[in-house]
CSV table of C-alpha atoms in Angstrom, one decimal:
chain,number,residue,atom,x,y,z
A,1,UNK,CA,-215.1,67.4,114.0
A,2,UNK,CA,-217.3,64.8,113.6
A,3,UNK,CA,-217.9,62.8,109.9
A,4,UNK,CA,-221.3,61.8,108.6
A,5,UNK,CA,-222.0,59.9,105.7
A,6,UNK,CA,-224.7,60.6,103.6
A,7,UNK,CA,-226.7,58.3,101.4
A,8,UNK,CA,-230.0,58.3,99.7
A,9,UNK,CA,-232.6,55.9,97.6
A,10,UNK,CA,-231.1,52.6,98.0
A,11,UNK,CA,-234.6,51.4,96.5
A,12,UNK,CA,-233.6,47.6,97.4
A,13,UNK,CA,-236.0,45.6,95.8
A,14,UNK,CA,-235.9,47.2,92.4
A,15,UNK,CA,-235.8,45.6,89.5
A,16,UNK,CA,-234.9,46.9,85.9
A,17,UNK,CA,-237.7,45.6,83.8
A,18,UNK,CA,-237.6,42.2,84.0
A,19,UNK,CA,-233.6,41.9,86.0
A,20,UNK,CA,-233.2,41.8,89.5
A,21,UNK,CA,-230.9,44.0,91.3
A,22,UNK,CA,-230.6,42.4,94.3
A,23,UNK,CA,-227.0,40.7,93.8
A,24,UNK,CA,-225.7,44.1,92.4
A,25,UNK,CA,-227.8,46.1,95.9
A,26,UNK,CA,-225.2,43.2,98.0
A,27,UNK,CA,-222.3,44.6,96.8
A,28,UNK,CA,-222.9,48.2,96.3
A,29,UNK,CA,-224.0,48.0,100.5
A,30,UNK,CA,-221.0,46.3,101.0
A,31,UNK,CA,-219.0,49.6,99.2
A,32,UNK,CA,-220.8,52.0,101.6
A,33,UNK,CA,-220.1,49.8,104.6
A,34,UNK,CA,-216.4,49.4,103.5
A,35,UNK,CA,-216.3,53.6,103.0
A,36,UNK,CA,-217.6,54.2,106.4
A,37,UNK,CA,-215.1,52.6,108.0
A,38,UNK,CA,-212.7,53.7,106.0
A,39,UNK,CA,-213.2,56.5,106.5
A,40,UNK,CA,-214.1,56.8,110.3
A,41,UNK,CA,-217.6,57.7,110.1
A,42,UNK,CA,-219.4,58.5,113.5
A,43,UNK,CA,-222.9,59.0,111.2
A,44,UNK,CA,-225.2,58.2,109.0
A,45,UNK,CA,-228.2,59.6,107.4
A,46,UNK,CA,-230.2,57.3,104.9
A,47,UNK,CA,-232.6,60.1,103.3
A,48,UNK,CA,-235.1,58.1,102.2
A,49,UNK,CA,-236.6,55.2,99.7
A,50,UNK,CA,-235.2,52.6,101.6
A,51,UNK,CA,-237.1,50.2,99.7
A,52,UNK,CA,-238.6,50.6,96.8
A,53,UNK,CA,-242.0,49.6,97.2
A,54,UNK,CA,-244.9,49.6,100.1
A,55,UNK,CA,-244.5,45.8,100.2
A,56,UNK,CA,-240.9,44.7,99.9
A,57,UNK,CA,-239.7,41.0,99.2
A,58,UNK,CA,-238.0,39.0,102.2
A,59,UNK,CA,-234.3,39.3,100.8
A,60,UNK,CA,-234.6,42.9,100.6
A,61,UNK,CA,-236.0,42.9,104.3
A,62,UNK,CA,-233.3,40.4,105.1
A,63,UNK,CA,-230.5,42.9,102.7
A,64,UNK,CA,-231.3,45.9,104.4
A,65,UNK,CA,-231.1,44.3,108.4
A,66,UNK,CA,-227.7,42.9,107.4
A,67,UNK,CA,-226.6,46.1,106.4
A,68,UNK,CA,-227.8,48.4,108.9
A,69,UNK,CA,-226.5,46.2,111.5
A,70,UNK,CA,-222.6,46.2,109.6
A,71,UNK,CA,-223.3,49.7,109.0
A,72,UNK,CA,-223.6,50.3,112.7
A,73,UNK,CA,-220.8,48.5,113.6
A,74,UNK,CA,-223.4,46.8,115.9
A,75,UNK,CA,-224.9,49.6,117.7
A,76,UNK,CA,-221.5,51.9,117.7
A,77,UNK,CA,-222.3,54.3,115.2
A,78,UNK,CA,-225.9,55.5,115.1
A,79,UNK,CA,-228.3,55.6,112.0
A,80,UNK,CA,-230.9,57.6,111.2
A,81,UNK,CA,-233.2,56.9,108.3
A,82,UNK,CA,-236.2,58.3,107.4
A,83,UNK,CA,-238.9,57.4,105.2
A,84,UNK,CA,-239.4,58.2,101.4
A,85,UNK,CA,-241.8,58.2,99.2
A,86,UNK,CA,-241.9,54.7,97.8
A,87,UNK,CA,-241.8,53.2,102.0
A,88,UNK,CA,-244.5,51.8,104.0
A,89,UNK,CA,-244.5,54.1,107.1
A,90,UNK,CA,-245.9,50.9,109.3
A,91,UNK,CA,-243.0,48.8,107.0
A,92,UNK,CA,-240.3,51.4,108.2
A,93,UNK,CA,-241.8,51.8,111.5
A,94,UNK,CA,-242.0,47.7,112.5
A,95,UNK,CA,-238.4,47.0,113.7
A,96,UNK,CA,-237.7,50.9,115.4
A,97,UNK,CA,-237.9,48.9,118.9
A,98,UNK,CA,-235.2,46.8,118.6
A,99,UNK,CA,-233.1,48.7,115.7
A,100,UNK,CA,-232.6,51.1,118.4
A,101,UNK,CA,-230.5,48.8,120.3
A,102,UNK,CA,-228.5,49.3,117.6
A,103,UNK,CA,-228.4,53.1,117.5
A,104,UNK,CA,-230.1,52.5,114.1
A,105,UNK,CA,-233.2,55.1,114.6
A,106,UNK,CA,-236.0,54.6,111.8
A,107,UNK,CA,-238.8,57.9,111.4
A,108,UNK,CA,-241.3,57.8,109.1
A,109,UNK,CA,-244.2,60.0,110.6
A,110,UNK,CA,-244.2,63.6,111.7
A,111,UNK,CA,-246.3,62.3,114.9
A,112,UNK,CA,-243.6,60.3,115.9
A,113,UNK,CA,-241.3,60.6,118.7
A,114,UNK,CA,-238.2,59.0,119.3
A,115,UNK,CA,-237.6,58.2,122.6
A,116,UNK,CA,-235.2,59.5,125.0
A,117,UNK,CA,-232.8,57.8,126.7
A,118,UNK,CA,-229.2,56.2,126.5
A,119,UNK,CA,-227.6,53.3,124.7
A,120,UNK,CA,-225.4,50.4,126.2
A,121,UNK,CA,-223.1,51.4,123.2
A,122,UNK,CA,-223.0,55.1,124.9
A,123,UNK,CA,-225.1,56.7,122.3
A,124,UNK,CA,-227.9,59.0,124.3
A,125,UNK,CA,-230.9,61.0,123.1
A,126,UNK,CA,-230.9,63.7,124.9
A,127,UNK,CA,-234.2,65.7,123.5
A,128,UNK,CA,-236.8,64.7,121.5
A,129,UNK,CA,-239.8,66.0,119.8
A,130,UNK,CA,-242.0,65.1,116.5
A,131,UNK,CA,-239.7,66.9,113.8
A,132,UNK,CA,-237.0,66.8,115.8
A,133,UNK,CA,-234.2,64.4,117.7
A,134,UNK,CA,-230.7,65.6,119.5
A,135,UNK,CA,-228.0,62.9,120.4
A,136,UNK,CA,-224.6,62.8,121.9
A,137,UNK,CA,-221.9,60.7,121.3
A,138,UNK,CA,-219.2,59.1,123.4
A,139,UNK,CA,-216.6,60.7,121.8
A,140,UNK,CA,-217.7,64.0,121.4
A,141,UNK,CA,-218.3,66.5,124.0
A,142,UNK,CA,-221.2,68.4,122.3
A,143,UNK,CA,-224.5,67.2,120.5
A,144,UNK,CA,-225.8,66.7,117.3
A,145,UNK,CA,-229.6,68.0,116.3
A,146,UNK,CA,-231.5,66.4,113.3
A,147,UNK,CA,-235.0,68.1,112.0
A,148,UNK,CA,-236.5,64.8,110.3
A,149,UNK,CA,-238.3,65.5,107.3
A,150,UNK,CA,-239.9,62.4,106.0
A,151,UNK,CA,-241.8,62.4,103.0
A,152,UNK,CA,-245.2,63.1,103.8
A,153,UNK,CA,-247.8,61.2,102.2
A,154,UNK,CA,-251.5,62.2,101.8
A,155,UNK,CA,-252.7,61.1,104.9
A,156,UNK,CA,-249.8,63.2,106.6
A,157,UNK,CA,-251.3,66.4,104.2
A,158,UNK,CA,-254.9,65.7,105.2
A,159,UNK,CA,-253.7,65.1,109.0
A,160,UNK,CA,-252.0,68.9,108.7
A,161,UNK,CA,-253.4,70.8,106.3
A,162,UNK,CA,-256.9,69.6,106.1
A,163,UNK,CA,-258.6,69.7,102.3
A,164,UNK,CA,-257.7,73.9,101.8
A,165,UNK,CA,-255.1,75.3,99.7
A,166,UNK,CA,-252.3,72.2,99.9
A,167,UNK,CA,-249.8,73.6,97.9
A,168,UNK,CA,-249.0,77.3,99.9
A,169,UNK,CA,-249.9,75.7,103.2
A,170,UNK,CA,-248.1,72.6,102.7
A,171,UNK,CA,-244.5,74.7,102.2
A,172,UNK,CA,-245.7,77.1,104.7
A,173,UNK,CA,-246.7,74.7,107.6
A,174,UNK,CA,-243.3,73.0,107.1
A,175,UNK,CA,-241.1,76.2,107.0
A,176,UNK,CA,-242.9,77.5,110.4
A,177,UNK,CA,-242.2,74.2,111.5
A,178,UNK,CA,-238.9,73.9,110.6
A,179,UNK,CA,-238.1,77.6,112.2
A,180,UNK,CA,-239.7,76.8,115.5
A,181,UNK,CA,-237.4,73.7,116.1
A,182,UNK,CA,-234.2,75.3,114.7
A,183,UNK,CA,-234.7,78.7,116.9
A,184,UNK,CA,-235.5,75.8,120.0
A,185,UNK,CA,-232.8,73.8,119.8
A,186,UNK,CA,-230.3,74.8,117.2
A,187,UNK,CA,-227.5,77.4,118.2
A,188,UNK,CA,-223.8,77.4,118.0
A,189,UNK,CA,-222.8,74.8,120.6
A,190,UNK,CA,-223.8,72.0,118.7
A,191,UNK,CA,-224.0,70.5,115.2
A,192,UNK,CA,-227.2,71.0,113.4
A,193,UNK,CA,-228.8,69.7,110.1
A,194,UNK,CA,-231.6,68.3,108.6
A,195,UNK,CA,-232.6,64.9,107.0
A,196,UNK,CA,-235.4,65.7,104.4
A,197,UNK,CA,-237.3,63.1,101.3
A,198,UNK,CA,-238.6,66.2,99.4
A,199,UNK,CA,-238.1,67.8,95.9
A,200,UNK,CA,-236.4,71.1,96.7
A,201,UNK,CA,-235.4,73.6,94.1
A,202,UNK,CA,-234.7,77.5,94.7
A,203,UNK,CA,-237.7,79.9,94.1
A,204,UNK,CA,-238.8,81.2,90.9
A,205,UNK,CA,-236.2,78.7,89.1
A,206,UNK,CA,-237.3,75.7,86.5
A,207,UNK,CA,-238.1,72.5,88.2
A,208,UNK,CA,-235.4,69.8,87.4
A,209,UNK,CA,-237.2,66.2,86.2
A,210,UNK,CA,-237.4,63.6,88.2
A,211,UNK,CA,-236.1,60.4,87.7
A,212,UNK,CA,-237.7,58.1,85.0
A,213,UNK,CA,-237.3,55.2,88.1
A,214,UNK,CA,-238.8,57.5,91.1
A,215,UNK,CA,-242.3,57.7,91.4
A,216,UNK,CA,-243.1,61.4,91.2
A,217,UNK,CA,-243.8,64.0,94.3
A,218,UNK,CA,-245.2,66.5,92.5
A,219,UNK,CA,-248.6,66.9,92.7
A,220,UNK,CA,-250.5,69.6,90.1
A,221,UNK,CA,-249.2,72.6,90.8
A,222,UNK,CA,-246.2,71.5,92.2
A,223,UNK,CA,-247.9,71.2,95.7
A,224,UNK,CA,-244.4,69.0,97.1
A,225,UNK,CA,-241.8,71.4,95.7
A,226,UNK,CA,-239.8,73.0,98.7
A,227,UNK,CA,-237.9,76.2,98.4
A,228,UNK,CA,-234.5,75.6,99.5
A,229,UNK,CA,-235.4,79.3,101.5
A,230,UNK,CA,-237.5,77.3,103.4
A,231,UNK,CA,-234.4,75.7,105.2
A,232,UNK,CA,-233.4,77.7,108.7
A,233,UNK,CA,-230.2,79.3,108.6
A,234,UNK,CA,-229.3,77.6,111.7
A,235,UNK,CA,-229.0,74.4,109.4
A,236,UNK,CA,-225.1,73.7,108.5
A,237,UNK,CA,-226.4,70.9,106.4
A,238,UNK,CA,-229.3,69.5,104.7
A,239,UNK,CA,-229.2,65.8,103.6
A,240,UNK,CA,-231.7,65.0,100.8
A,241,UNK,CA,-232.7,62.2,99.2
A,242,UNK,CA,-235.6,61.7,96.2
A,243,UNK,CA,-233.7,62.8,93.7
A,244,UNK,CA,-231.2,60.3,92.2
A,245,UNK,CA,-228.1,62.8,91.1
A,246,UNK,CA,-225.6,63.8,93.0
A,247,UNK,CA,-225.7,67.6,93.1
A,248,UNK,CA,-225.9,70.7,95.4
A,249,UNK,CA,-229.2,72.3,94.7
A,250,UNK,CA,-227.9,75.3,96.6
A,251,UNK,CA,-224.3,75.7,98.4
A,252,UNK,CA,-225.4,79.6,100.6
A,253,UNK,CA,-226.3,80.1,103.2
A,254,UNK,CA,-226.0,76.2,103.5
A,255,UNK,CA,-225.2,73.3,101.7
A,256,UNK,CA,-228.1,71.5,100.4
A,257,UNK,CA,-227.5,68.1,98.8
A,258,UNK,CA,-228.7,65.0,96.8
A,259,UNK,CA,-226.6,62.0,97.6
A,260,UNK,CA,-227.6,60.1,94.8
A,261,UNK,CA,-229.0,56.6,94.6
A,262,UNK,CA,-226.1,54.1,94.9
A,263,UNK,CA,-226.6,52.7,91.8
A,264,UNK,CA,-228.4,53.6,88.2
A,265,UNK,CA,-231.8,52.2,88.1
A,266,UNK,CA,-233.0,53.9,84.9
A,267,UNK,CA,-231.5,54.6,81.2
A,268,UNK,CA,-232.1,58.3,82.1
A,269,UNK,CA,-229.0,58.4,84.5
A,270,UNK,CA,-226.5,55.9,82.7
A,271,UNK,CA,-224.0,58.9,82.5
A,272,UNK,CA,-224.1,59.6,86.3
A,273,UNK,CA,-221.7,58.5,88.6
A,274,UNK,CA,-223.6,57.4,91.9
A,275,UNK,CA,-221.6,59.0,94.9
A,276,UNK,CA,-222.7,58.8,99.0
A,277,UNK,CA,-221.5,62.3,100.8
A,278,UNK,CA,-218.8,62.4,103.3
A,279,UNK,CA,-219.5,65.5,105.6
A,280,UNK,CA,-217.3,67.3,108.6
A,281,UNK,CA,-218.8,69.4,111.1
A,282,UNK,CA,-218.2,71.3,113.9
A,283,UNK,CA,-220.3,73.5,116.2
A,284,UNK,CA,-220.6,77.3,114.7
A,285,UNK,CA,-218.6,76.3,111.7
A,286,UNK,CA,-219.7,75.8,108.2
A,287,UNK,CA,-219.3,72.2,107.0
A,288,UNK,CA,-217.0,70.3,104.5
A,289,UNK,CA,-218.9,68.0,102.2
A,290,UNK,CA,-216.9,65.4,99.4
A,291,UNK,CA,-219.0,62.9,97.4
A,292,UNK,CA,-217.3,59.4,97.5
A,293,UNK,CA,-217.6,57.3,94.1
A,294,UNK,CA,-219.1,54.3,94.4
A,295,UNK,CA,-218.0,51.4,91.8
A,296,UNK,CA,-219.9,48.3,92.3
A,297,UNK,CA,-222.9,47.6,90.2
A,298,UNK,CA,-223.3,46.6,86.6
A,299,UNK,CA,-223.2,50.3,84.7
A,300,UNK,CA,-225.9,51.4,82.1
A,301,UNK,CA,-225.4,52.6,78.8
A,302,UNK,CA,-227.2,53.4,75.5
A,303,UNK,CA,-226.1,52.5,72.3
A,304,UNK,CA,-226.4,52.1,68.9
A,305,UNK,CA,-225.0,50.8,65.8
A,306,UNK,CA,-225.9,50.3,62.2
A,307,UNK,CA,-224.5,46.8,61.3
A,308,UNK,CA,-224.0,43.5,63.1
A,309,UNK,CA,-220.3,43.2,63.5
A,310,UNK,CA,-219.9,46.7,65.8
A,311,UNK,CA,-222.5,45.6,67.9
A,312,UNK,CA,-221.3,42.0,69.1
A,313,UNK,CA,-217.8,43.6,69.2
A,314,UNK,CA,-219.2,45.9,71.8
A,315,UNK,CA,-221.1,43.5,73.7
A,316,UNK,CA,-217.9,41.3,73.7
A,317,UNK,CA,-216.0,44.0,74.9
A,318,UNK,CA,-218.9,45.4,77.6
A,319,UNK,CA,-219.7,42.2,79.3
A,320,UNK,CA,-220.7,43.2,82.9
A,321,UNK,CA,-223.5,46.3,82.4
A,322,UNK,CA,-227.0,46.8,81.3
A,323,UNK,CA,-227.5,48.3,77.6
A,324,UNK,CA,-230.4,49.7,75.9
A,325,UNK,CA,-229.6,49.4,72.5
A,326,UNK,CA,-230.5,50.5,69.2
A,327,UNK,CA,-230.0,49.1,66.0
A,328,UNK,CA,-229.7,51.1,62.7
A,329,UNK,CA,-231.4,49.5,59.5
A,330,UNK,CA,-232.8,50.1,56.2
A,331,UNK,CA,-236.4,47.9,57.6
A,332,UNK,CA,-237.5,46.3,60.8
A,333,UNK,CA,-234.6,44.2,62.2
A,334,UNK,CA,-234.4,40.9,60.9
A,335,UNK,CA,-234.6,37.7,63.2
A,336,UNK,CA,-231.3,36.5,62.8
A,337,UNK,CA,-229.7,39.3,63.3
A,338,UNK,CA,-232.0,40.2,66.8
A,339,UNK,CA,-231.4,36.4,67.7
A,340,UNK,CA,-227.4,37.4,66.9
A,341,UNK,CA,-227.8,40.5,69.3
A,342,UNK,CA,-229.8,38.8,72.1
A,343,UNK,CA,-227.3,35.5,72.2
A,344,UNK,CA,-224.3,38.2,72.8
A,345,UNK,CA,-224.9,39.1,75.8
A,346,UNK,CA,-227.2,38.9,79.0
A,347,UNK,CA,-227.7,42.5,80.5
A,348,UNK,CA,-229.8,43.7,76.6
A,349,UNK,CA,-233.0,45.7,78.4
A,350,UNK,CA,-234.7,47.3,74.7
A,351,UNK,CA,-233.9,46.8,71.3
A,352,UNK,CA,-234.9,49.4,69.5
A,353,UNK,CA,-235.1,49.6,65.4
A,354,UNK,CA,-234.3,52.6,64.3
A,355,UNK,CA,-235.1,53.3,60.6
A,356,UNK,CA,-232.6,55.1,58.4
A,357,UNK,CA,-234.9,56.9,56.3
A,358,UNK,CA,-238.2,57.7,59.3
A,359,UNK,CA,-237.2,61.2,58.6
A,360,UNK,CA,-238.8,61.2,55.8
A,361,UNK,CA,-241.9,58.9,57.1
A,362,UNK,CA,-244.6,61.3,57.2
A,363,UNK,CA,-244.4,61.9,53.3
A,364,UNK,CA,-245.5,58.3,52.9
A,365,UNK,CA,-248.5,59.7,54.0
A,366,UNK,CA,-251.8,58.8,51.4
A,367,UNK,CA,-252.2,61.1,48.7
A,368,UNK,CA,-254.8,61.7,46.4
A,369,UNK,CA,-252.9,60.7,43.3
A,370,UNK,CA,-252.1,57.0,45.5
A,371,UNK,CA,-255.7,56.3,45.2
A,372,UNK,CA,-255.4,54.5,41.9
A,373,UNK,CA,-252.6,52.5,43.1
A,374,UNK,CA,-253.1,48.3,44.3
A,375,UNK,CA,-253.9,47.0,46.9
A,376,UNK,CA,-250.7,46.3,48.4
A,377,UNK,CA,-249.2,49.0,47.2
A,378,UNK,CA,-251.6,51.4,49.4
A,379,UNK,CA,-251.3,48.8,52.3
A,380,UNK,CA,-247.7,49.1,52.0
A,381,UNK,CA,-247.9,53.4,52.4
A,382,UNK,CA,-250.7,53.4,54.9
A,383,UNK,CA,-247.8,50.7,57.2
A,384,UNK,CA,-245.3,53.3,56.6
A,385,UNK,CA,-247.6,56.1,57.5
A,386,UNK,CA,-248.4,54.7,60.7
A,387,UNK,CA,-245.0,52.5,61.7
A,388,UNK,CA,-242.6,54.5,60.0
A,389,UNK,CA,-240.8,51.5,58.2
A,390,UNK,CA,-241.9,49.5,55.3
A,391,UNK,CA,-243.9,46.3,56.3
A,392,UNK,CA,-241.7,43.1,56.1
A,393,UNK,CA,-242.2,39.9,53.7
A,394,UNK,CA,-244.4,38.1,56.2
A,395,UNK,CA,-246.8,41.4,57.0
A,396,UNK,CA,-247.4,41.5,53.0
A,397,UNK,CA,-248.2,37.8,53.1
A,398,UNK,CA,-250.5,37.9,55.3
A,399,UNK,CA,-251.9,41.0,54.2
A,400,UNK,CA,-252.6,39.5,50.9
A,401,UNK,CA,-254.1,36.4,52.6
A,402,UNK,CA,-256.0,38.1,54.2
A,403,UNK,CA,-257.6,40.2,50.8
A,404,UNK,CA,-258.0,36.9,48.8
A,405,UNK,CA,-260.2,35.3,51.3
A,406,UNK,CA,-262.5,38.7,51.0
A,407,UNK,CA,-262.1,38.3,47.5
A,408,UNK,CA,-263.4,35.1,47.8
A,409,UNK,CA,-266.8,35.5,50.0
């Protein structure tokens, strides 16, 4: 049996508002270098979003060389790693000649081809075709095919499709596709399975949202949405990234899995627990698939209290995360107590005033019978109408500044 690892939207470069993640991206790498050896991997398949934009900085170029080459164990254990949605094909492509050296094998176009050939490490690719790659290693006496389905940007649609009907054609062209190299290459003497950066979901069921942090795929209409039908049955696993939770979005005829990004880069999946996928496969069997927890990284968590003392205790207690945090009160929050909140701690991303009584905001709403009310009195329910909390002493002030000098023209 051989054991692949499987990991997904590493995004290395991203930062949470105005915080780096870089020094929390070290250590969670580390983690998934640490688990493949522990665990004896023979392979790995990054799925995708490498980086996290089209123009990454030099430390994560620098992060991600470091890795792939520990990853690798310097050329003995082969890579493949496809491009997603937020990569610069030409960025991805750039090092291919030399990474190979290194059995590290990048693909970011459907055009491209990887070439044939064998390794000083003993690695050999022993078929090759756009879509496709088959390799053999040392220790194993059969091979391993890959379909490689990067995500395909507009250039890729207009390259394939043309400017018709995108959305049918697009799912389609890749399914015929797809079939074609599976019934070509994939039978029961080898290990077969597919690397994909796509949003799959099973036909005719509701699309699940995509991460607040990922740049969307969807396109009106849902033109990117693959059906998980779309995968050939010859496939004993398909290794997805694009989607940051870890979950199965079908287990028949074939597993079909989301890794999960290794570490939480929006509030919107502080209660999931990042994973990377340990498979085992053998030829004409189905596979074994267990997601490994990964723990390094500063967690993120939303809060919220209603008074002072609560929330430093917590921040006391919660050093080492990020927290969006709201705060409870009758009116805005006052500076002193924000300044309190802010001084606590170093990971705050939003604090958020929450009022006690906005419930009941939209009745502050101007009625006829306010009409014969002051000034500030109708200033005061028009704020409240439109902020939903009373304005403070220094919005009054200035507000009645502000009608003396008409007063006084």
């Amino acid at each position: 049996m051989i054991k692949i690892l499987h990991t997904a939207d590493w995004h290395l470069g991203k930062r949470l508002q105005e915080f780096s993640r870089i020094e929390e991206q070290k250590l969670v790498l580390a983690e998934i270098c640490e688990i493949a050896d522990r665990e004896e991997v023979d392979l790995v398949l990054l799925a995708g979003d490498i980086f996290d934009s089209f123009n990454p900085s030099h430390e994560a170029v620098e992060l991600l060389y470091k890795t792939l080459r520990k990853l690798s164990k310097n050329g003995e254990r082969p890579i493949i790693a496809i491009a997603g949605n937020h990569d610069s094909n030409q960025f991805i492509e750039a090092p291919d000649p030399l990474a190979r050296e290194l059995g590290i094998f990048f693909y970011s176009t459907y055009q491209n081809l990887i070439p044939t050939g064998r390794l000083d490490s003993g690695i050999e690719i022993t078929a090759s075709e756009p879509g496709f790659v088959e390799l053999r290693l040392p220790k194993f006496e059969f091979p391993i095919r890959i379909l490689l389905a990067p995500y395909a940007n507009e250039v890729s649609l207009k390259t394939y499709l043309g400017e018709g009907n995108r959305e049918s054609e697009f799912r389609n062209i890749l399914a015929e596709k797809w079939s074609k190299l599976a019934d070509k290459h994939c039978d029961d003497n080898g290990v077969n399975l597919l690397i994909g950066h796509f949003y799959f979901t099973k036909e005719g069921e509701p699309l699940e949202a995509e991460p607040e942090s990922e740049r969307p795929i969807l396109h009106v209409g849902g033109t990117q949405a693959l059906f998980t039908s779309s995968i050939p049955l010859q496939i004993q696993y398909a290794a997805l990234g694009h989607l940051h939770r870890y979950h199965a979005v079908s287990k028949s005829p074939q597993p079909i899995v989301y890794s999960s990004s290794p570490l939480a880069y929006s509030f919107s999946e502080a209660d999931q627990q990042k994973q990377v996928v340990l498979i085992e496969a053998g030829p004409g069997n189905k596979v074994t698939y267990q997601p490994i927890p990964l723990e390094s990284g500063r967690p993120l968590y939303r809060m919220k209290f209603d008074n002072l003392p609560d929330t430093l205790k917590w921040l006391e207690e919660n050093p080492y995360c990020f927290v969006e945090l709201t705060f409870v009160a009758e009116t805005s929050i006052e500076a002193s107590t924000r300044k309190a909140i802010m001084k606590a701690h170093d990971g705050i991303v939003n604090l958020i005033p929450q009022l006690k009584d906005r419930g009941r905001a939209g009745s502050s709403a101007l009625k006829v019978e306010d009409l014969g009310k002051d000034m500030t009195s109708l200033f005061s329910l028009f704020y409240q109408s439109e902020k939903g909390e009373e304005p403070n002493a220094e919005i009054l002030a200035l507000f009645k500044e502000v009608i003396s000098q008409e007063g006084s023209i």
